[in-house]
């Protein structure tokens, strides 16, 4: 794991975007995350597209997860969030049909999860990840299997509370179920770029970077992947025991 720490989230996001711009060879498969953390990276990718330095034209983008049962028009439906970030606002060259998301409206979500997992097949080239305050990646909550494939998951109270800010602050409006890539599915990505910013992420960051690989902190599975770069701001890095070494190795 490479751990890159910068003073601000914006500086770290710019570096992460540059890694993607330099490392992504079209036509390829980019794994994309939702949540607020990767939004500046998407902005940097759109700006690079506008300058002709990056394109997702002819490539596919693959979402990590989707809420089950969420209205098709809902702005927080992850498909809509990602269309807004990658196709709207000047876009990244990605065609709407080339954005792949699990079908949260399927009559049989278990089957929808299996189909999505089969479509991902050999995995994406670069996977962008955020980190939940309880250590989740995608929607793989604590105590989900470390070897899971894409599946229907139940969101914890912590995650529904965290995400209530996107639903008028009302936890009742946050769906209870999701379809999420499993941890084993995420691990098929050839390389992983994980971003975590702010004080709220300091504890999960310390666990997934320096703690034991465990179901309690699902992101810790990434310690078993050989090409992971973690981008942090000072606050998210603040509980790392080896913070000085990380800064020295990757200044
Ligand atoms: C959601 C998403 C995750 C994301 C997490 C963190 O639960 N399913 O993929 O990493 O939120 O969100 P934020 O970046 O807003 O802190």
Short mmCIF file of C-alpha atoms and ligand atoms in Angstrom, two decimals:
data_model
loop_
_atom_site.label_atom_id
_atom_site.label_comp_id
_atom_site.label_asym_id
_atom_site.label_seq_id
_atom_site.Cartn_x
_atom_site.Cartn_y
_atom_site.Cartn_z
CA UNK A 1 0.00 0.00 0.00
CA UNK A 2 1.32 3.43 -0.93
CA UNK A 3 0.05 6.08 1.49
CA UNK A 4 0.19 9.63 0.17
CA UNK A 5 -0.57 12.44 2.61
CA UNK A 6 -1.16 16.04 1.58
CA UNK A 7 -2.14 19.14 3.56
CA UNK A 8 -5.54 19.43 1.93
CA UNK A 9 -8.14 17.17 0.36
CA UNK A 10 -7.93 19.23 -2.82
CA UNK A 11 -4.18 18.67 -3.21
CA UNK A 12 -4.58 14.93 -2.59
CA UNK A 13 -7.51 14.77 -5.06
CA UNK A 14 -5.47 16.49 -7.76
CA UNK A 15 -2.68 13.91 -7.36
CA UNK A 16 -5.17 11.03 -7.40
CA UNK A 17 -6.77 12.40 -10.57
CA UNK A 18 -3.30 12.69 -12.15
CA UNK A 19 -2.59 9.04 -11.33
CA UNK A 20 -5.80 8.10 -13.16
CA UNK A 21 -5.07 10.41 -16.11
CA UNK A 22 -1.55 8.95 -16.47
CA UNK A 23 -2.49 5.34 -15.76
CA UNK A 24 -5.75 4.80 -17.62
CA UNK A 25 -5.40 3.50 -21.16
CA UNK A 26 -8.55 3.85 -23.28
CA UNK A 27 -10.59 1.94 -24.17
CA UNK A 28 -10.58 0.57 -20.64
CA UNK A 29 -12.73 -0.06 -17.59
CA UNK A 30 -12.78 2.49 -14.79
CA UNK A 31 -14.34 1.59 -11.42
CA UNK A 32 -16.14 4.57 -9.90
CA UNK A 33 -17.32 5.30 -6.37
CA UNK A 34 -20.02 7.59 -5.03
CA UNK A 35 -20.17 9.55 -1.78
CA UNK A 36 -18.80 13.08 -1.44
CA UNK A 37 -15.10 12.16 -1.30
CA UNK A 38 -14.35 11.45 -4.99
CA UNK A 39 -16.26 14.48 -6.33
CA UNK A 40 -13.13 16.71 -6.68
CA UNK A 41 -11.40 13.88 -8.58
CA UNK A 42 -14.30 13.75 -11.04
CA UNK A 43 -14.03 17.52 -11.46
CA UNK A 44 -10.30 17.19 -12.23
CA UNK A 45 -11.08 14.42 -14.76
CA UNK A 46 -13.71 16.61 -16.46
CA UNK A 47 -11.21 19.48 -16.63
CA UNK A 48 -8.57 17.15 -18.12
CA UNK A 49 -11.15 15.97 -20.68
CA UNK A 50 -11.89 19.59 -21.61
CA UNK A 51 -8.16 20.17 -22.17
CA UNK A 52 -7.93 17.00 -24.31
CA UNK A 53 -5.66 15.24 -21.79
CA UNK A 54 -8.05 12.47 -20.76
CA UNK A 55 -11.10 10.70 -22.17
CA UNK A 56 -13.48 7.93 -21.25
CA UNK A 57 -14.82 7.89 -24.83
CA UNK A 58 -15.22 4.23 -25.83
CA UNK A 59 -14.42 3.09 -22.28
CA UNK A 60 -16.82 1.81 -19.64
CA UNK A 61 -17.29 3.00 -16.06
CA UNK A 62 -18.48 0.58 -13.37
CA UNK A 63 -20.27 1.66 -10.21
CA UNK A 64 -19.53 -0.06 -6.93
CA UNK A 65 -23.08 -0.14 -5.66
CA UNK A 66 -26.69 1.02 -5.87
CA UNK A 67 -29.55 1.43 -3.44
CA UNK A 68 -32.31 -1.18 -3.79
CA UNK A 69 -35.73 0.25 -4.60
CA UNK A 70 -34.69 3.88 -4.93
CA UNK A 71 -36.82 5.89 -7.36
CA UNK A 72 -35.35 6.11 -10.87
CA UNK A 73 -35.55 9.89 -10.81
CA UNK A 74 -34.10 10.30 -7.31
CA UNK A 75 -30.96 12.51 -7.42
CA UNK A 76 -29.25 10.19 -4.91
CA UNK A 77 -29.77 7.10 -7.04
CA UNK A 78 -26.10 6.30 -7.64
CA UNK A 79 -26.65 5.95 -11.39
CA UNK A 80 -27.95 9.54 -11.44
CA UNK A 81 -25.07 10.80 -9.28
CA UNK A 82 -22.51 9.24 -11.60
CA UNK A 83 -24.28 10.42 -14.77
CA UNK A 84 -24.15 13.92 -13.31
CA UNK A 85 -20.42 13.62 -12.51
CA UNK A 86 -19.12 11.75 -15.56
CA UNK A 87 -21.56 12.50 -18.40
CA UNK A 88 -23.05 15.85 -17.33
CA UNK A 89 -21.21 19.10 -16.59
CA UNK A 90 -19.13 18.88 -19.77
CA UNK A 91 -18.49 15.19 -19.10
CA UNK A 92 -15.43 13.00 -19.39
CA UNK A 93 -16.18 11.57 -22.83
CA UNK A 94 -18.18 8.72 -21.27
CA UNK A 95 -21.42 7.78 -23.05
CA UNK A 96 -24.42 7.27 -20.73
CA UNK A 97 -24.84 3.69 -22.00
CA UNK A 98 -21.25 2.96 -21.03
CA UNK A 99 -21.94 3.74 -17.37
CA UNK A 100 -22.69 0.37 -15.77
CA UNK A 101 -24.56 0.23 -12.47
CA UNK A 102 -26.29 -2.58 -10.58
CA UNK A 103 -30.06 -2.59 -11.23
CA UNK A 104 -31.55 -1.34 -7.96
CA UNK A 105 -35.07 -1.59 -9.38
CA UNK A 106 -34.85 -5.23 -10.45
CA UNK A 107 -37.71 -7.49 -9.34
CA UNK A 108 -35.09 -9.95 -8.18
CA UNK A 109 -32.12 -7.97 -6.73
CA UNK A 110 -30.21 -11.18 -5.92
CA UNK A 111 -30.29 -12.09 -9.60
CA UNK A 112 -29.38 -8.49 -10.55
CA UNK A 113 -26.31 -8.76 -8.29
CA UNK A 114 -25.23 -12.02 -9.92
CA UNK A 115 -25.66 -10.57 -13.40
CA UNK A 116 -23.62 -7.48 -12.50
CA UNK A 117 -20.84 -9.62 -11.05
CA UNK A 118 -20.70 -11.68 -14.26
CA UNK A 119 -20.55 -8.51 -16.37
CA UNK A 120 -17.60 -7.16 -14.39
CA UNK A 121 -15.89 -10.44 -15.19
CA UNK A 122 -12.14 -9.99 -15.05
CA UNK A 123 -12.38 -6.69 -13.14
CA UNK A 124 -11.70 -3.04 -13.85
CA UNK A 125 -8.36 -1.44 -14.71
CA UNK A 126 -8.44 1.23 -11.99
CA UNK A 127 -10.92 1.27 -9.10
CA UNK A 128 -11.64 4.57 -7.31
CA UNK A 129 -12.77 4.01 -3.71
CA UNK A 130 -14.02 6.11 -0.80
CA UNK A 131 -14.19 4.83 2.76
CA UNK A 132 -17.15 4.65 5.11
CA UNK A 133 -16.73 5.93 8.67
CA UNK A 134 -17.20 2.33 9.83
CA UNK A 135 -14.53 1.05 7.41
CA UNK A 136 -16.81 -0.03 4.57
CA UNK A 137 -15.79 0.07 0.92
CA UNK A 138 -18.60 -0.01 -1.63
CA UNK A 139 -21.41 -1.00 0.72
CA UNK A 140 -19.50 -3.92 2.27
CA UNK A 141 -20.39 -3.32 5.88
CA UNK A 142 -18.51 -4.64 8.93
CA UNK A 143 -18.79 -8.41 9.21
CA UNK A 144 -19.69 -8.97 5.56
CA UNK A 145 -17.60 -11.80 4.15
CA UNK A 146 -14.09 -10.87 3.05
CA UNK A 147 -14.55 -13.17 0.05
CA UNK A 148 -17.97 -11.95 -1.12
CA UNK A 149 -18.92 -11.30 -4.72
CA UNK A 150 -21.57 -8.77 -5.76
CA UNK A 151 -24.54 -9.25 -3.45
CA UNK A 152 -27.56 -7.70 -1.80
CA UNK A 153 -26.45 -6.04 1.45
CA UNK A 154 -28.20 -4.57 4.46
CA UNK A 155 -26.95 -1.12 5.47
CA UNK A 156 -25.92 -0.56 9.09
CA UNK A 157 -27.49 2.20 11.17
CA UNK A 158 -24.14 4.06 11.08
CA UNK A 159 -24.09 4.15 7.29
CA UNK A 160 -27.76 5.13 7.00
CA UNK A 161 -27.10 7.90 9.52
CA UNK A 162 -23.97 9.05 7.60
CA UNK A 163 -25.89 9.08 4.31
CA UNK A 164 -28.99 10.79 5.74
CA UNK A 165 -27.35 14.11 4.83
CA UNK A 166 -28.12 13.28 1.20
CA UNK A 167 -31.78 12.53 2.08
CA UNK A 168 -32.95 15.76 3.77
CA UNK A 169 -31.22 14.65 7.00
CA UNK A 170 -33.90 11.97 7.39
CA UNK A 171 -32.55 8.46 8.09
CA UNK A 172 -35.98 6.97 7.29
CA UNK A 173 -35.58 8.06 3.68
CA UNK A 174 -32.25 6.22 3.30
CA UNK A 175 -32.90 2.82 1.71
CA UNK A 176 -32.07 -0.17 3.92
CA UNK A 177 -30.81 -2.46 1.19
CA UNK A 178 -28.25 -2.14 -1.57
CA UNK A 179 -26.60 -4.16 -4.30
CA UNK A 180 -22.84 -3.86 -3.86
CA UNK A 181 -19.77 -5.30 -5.48
CA UNK A 182 -18.36 -7.75 -2.97
CA UNK A 183 -14.89 -7.44 -1.49
CA UNK A 184 -13.59 -10.24 -3.72
CA UNK A 185 -15.06 -8.44 -6.74
CA UNK A 186 -13.36 -5.18 -5.77
CA UNK A 187 -10.09 -7.08 -5.30
CA UNK A 188 -10.14 -8.12 -8.99
CA UNK A 189 -9.34 -4.49 -9.96
CA UNK A 190 -5.84 -4.24 -11.41
CA UNK A 191 -5.12 -1.16 -9.34
CA UNK A 192 -6.96 0.72 -6.60
CA UNK A 193 -7.03 4.42 -5.71
CA UNK A 194 -8.62 4.99 -2.29
CA UNK A 195 -9.41 8.48 -1.00
CA UNK A 196 -10.26 9.49 2.56
CA UNK A 197 -10.47 13.01 3.92
CA UNK A 198 -11.38 14.65 7.20
CA UNK A 199 -11.33 13.83 10.88
CA UNK A 200 -14.27 11.41 10.55
CA UNK A 201 -12.07 9.07 8.48
CA UNK A 202 -9.03 9.07 10.80
CA UNK A 203 -10.11 5.99 12.76
CA UNK A 204 -11.12 3.79 9.79
CA UNK A 205 -7.96 4.86 7.91
CA UNK A 206 -5.74 3.77 10.81
CA UNK A 207 -7.50 0.40 10.93
CA UNK A 208 -7.45 -0.37 7.22
CA UNK A 209 -3.85 0.79 6.68
CA UNK A 210 -2.15 -0.38 9.88
CA UNK A 211 -4.55 -2.78 11.58
CA UNK A 212 -5.19 -6.46 11.03
CA UNK A 213 -7.12 -7.69 8.00
CA UNK A 214 -10.53 -8.27 9.49
CA UNK A 215 -14.23 -8.33 8.78
CA UNK A 216 -14.67 -5.52 11.32
CA UNK A 217 -12.86 -3.06 8.99
CA UNK A 218 -13.76 -4.28 5.47
CA UNK A 219 -11.34 -1.89 3.70
CA UNK A 220 -8.48 -3.74 5.41
CA UNK A 221 -8.82 -6.45 2.73
CA UNK A 222 -6.89 -4.05 0.47
CA UNK A 223 -3.72 -4.96 2.37
CA UNK A 224 -3.84 -8.18 0.31
CA UNK A 225 -3.82 -6.28 -3.00
CA UNK A 226 -0.44 -5.42 -4.54
CA UNK A 227 -1.36 -2.12 -6.23
CA UNK A 228 -3.23 0.19 -3.87
CA UNK A 229 -2.60 3.92 -3.42
CA UNK A 230 -4.29 5.65 -0.48
CA UNK A 231 -4.65 9.44 -0.72
CA UNK A 232 -5.22 11.26 2.57
CA UNK A 233 -5.35 14.78 3.93
CA UNK A 234 -3.69 15.58 7.26
CA UNK A 235 -6.88 15.04 9.28
CA UNK A 236 -7.61 11.59 7.85
CA UNK A 237 -3.95 10.61 8.42
CA UNK A 238 -3.86 11.90 11.99
CA UNK A 239 -4.24 8.53 13.75
CA UNK A 240 -1.60 6.70 11.72
CA UNK A 241 1.25 5.41 13.88
CA UNK A 242 3.67 5.49 10.92
CA UNK A 243 2.61 8.87 9.58
CA UNK A 244 6.22 10.17 9.50
CA UNK A 245 7.42 7.19 7.48
CA UNK A 246 4.57 7.51 4.98
CA UNK A 247 5.39 11.19 4.52
CA UNK A 248 9.08 10.41 4.05
CA UNK A 249 8.56 7.58 1.54
CA UNK A 250 5.96 9.35 -0.58
CA UNK A 251 6.61 13.06 -0.20
C1 LIG B 1 -21.29 5.51 0.64
C2 LIG B 1 -20.76 4.74 -0.56
C3 LIG B 1 -19.29 4.43 -0.40
C4 LIG B 1 -18.54 5.67 0.04
C5 LIG B 1 -19.04 6.12 1.39
C6 LIG B 1 -18.29 7.30 1.95
O1 LIG B 1 -21.73 4.72 1.68
N1 LIG B 1 -21.47 3.51 -0.81
O2 LIG B 1 -18.79 3.94 -1.63
O3 LIG B 1 -17.16 5.41 0.08
O4 LIG B 1 -20.40 6.46 1.22
O5 LIG B 1 -18.96 8.51 1.69
P1 LIG B 1 -18.30 9.93 1.78
O6 LIG B 1 -17.26 9.95 0.73
O7 LIG B 1 -19.43 10.88 1.46
O8 LIG B 1 -17.76 10.08 3.14
#
